[in-house]
mmCIF file of C-alpha atoms in Angstrom:
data_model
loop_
_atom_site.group_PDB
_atom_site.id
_atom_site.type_symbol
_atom_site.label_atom_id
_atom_site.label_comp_id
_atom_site.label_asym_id
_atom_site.label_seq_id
_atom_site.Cartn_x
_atom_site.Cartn_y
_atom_site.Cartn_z
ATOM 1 C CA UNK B 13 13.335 12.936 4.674
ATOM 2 C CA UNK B 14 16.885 11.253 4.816
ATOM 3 C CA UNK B 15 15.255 8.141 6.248
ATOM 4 C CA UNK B 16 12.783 7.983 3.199
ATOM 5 C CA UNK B 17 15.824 8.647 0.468
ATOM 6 C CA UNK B 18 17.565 5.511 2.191
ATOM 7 C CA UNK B 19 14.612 3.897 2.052
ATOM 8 C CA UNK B 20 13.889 4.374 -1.612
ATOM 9 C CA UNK B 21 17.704 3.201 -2.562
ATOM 10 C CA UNK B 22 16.941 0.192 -0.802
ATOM 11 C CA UNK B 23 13.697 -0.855 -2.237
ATOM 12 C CA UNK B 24 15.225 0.228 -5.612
ATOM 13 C CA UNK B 25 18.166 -1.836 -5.517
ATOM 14 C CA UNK B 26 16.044 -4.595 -4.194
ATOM 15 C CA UNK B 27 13.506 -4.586 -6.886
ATOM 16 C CA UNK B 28 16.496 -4.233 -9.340
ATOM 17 C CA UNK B 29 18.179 -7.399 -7.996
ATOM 18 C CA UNK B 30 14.950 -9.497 -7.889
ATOM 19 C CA UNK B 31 14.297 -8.899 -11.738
ATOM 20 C CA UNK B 32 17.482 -9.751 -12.335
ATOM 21 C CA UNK B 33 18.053 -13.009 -10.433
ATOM 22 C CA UNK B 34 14.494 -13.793 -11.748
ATOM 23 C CA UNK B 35 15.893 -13.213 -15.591
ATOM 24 C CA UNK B 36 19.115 -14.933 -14.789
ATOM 25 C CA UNK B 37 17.396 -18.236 -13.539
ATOM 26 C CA UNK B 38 14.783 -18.201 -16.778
ATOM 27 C CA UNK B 39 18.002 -19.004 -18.962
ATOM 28 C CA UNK B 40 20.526 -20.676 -16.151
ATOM 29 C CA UNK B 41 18.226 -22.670 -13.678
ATOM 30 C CA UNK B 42 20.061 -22.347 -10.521
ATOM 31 C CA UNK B 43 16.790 -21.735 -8.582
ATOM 32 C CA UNK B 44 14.818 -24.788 -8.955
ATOM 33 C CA UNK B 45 10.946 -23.112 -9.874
ATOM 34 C CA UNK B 46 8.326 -24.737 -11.302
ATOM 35 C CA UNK B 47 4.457 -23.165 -12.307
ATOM 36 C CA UNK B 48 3.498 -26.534 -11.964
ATOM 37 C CA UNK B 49 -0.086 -27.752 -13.801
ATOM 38 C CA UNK B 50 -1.038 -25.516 -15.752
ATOM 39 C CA UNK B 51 -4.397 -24.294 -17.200
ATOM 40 C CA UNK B 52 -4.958 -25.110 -20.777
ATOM 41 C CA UNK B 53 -5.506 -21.500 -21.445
ATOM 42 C CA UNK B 54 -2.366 -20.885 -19.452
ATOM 43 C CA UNK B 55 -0.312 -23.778 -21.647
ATOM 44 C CA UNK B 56 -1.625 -22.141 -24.877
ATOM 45 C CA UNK B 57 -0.325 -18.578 -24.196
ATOM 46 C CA UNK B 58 2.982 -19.325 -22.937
ATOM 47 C CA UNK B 59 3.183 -21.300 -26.196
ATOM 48 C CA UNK B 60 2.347 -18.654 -28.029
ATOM 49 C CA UNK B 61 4.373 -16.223 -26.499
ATOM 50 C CA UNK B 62 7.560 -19.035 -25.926
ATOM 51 C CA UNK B 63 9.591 -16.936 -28.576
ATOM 52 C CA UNK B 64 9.032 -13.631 -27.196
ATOM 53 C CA UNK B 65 10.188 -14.542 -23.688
ATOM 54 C CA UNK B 66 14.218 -14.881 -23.967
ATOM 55 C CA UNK B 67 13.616 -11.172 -25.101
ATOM 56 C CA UNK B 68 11.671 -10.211 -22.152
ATOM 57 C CA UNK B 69 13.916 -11.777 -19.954
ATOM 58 C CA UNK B 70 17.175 -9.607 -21.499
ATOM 59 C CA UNK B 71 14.591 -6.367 -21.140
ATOM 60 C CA UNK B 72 14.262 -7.474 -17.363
ATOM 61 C CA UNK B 73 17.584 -7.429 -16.831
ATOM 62 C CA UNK B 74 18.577 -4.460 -18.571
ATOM 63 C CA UNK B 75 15.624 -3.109 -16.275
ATOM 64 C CA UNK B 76 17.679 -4.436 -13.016
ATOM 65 C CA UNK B 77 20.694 -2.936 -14.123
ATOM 66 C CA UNK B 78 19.107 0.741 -14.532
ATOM 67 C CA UNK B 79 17.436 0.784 -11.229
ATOM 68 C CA UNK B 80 20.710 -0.568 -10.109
ATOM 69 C CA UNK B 81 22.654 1.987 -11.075
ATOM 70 C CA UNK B 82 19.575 4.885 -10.677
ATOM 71 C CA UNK B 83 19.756 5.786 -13.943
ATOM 72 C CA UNK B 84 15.967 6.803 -15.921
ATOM 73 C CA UNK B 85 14.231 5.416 -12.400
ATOM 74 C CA UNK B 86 11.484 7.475 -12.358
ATOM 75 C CA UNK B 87 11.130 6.422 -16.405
ATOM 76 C CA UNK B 88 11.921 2.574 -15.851
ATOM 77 C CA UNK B 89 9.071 2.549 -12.828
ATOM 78 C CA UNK B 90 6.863 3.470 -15.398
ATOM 79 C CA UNK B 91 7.779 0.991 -18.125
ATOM 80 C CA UNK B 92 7.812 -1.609 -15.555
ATOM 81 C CA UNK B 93 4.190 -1.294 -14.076
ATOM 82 C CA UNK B 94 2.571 -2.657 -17.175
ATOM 83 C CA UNK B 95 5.099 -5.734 -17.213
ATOM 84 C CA UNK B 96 4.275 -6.119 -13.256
ATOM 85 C CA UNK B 97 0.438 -6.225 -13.866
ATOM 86 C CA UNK B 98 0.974 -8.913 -16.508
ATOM 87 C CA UNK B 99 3.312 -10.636 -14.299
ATOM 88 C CA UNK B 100 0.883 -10.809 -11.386
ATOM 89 C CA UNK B 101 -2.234 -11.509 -14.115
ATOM 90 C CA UNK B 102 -0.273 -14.589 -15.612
ATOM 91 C CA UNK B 103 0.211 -15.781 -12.014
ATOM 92 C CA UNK B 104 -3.383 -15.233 -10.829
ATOM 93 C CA UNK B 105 -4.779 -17.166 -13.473
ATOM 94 C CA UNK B 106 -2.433 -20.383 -13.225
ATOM 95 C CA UNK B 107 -4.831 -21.086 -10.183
ATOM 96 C CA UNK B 108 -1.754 -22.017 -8.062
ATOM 97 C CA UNK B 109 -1.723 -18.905 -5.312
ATOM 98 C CA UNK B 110 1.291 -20.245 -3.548
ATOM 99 C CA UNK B 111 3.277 -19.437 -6.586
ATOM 100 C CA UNK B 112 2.288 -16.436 -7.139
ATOM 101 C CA UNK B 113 4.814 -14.375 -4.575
ATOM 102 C CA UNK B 114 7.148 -13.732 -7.373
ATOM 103 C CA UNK B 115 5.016 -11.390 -8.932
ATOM 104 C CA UNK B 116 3.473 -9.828 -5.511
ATOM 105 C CA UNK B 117 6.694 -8.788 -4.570
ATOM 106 C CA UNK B 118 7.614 -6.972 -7.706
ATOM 107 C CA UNK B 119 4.462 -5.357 -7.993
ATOM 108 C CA UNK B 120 4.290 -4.333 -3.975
ATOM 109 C CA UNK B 121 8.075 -2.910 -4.904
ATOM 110 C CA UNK B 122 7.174 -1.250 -7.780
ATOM 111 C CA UNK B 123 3.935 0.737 -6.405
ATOM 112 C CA UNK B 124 5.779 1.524 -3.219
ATOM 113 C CA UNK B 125 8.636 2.897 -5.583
ATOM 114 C CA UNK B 126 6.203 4.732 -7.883
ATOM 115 C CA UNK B 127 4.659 6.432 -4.863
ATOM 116 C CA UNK B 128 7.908 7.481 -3.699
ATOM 117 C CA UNK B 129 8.400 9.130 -7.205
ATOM 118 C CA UNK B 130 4.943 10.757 -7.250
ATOM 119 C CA UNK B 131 6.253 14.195 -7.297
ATOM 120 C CA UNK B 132 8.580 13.304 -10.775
ATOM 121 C CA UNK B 133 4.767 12.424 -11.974
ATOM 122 C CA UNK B 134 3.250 15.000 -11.699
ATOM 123 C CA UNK B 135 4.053 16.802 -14.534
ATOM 124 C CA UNK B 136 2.287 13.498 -16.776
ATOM 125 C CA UNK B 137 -1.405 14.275 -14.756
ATOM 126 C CA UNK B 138 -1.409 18.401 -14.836
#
């Protein structure tokens, strides 16, 4: 059971990082990314949505921070599965699958951490 606690903290703090450094590089650059061509579809909605994103990117690191720190994790796995799916829906439909392990990783992270927090869920489905 110890093994599985330790296990957990890692993944979590992982995760946490990840979001971060991938937040932190939206405003700084320091990791040279690129989604490349784009679909026109894909062009119009981050166009749309251009104005919204600085926001997202501050809500993504405030969400590092908490599962940093373990504070609300069982809350902030929750928030953060809809914002994974999106993530890994976005990537999926730029057509460029080698780009696309950004959002596999969160989203592998954040089922394997909602799984480990099944039993704080239960209460939700009874």
């Amino acid at each position: 059971m110890e093994a599985q606690a330790k296990t957990s903290n890692w993944l979590r703090i992982i995760l946490g990082l990840f979001l971060i450094i991938y937040a932190l590089n939206q405003f700084v650059h320091f990791i040279p990314f690129t989604y490349g061509d784009m679909p026109e579809n894909t062009r119009h909605f981050i166009d749309a949505v251009a104005h919204y994103l600085p926001f997202l990117y501050i809500f993504e690191i405030l969400i590092g921070l908490l599962l940093i720190i373990n504070k609300w994790t069982p809350f902030i796995l929750i928030v953060l599965f809809p914002l994974t799916i999106s993530f890994l829906v976005f990537n999926i439909s730029n057509n460029d699958l080698t780009k696309i392990w950004p959002a596999v990783i969160v989203a592998f992270l954040n089922v394997l951490l909602l799984l480990n927090y099944k039993k704080k869920y239960q209460p939700l489905f009874s």
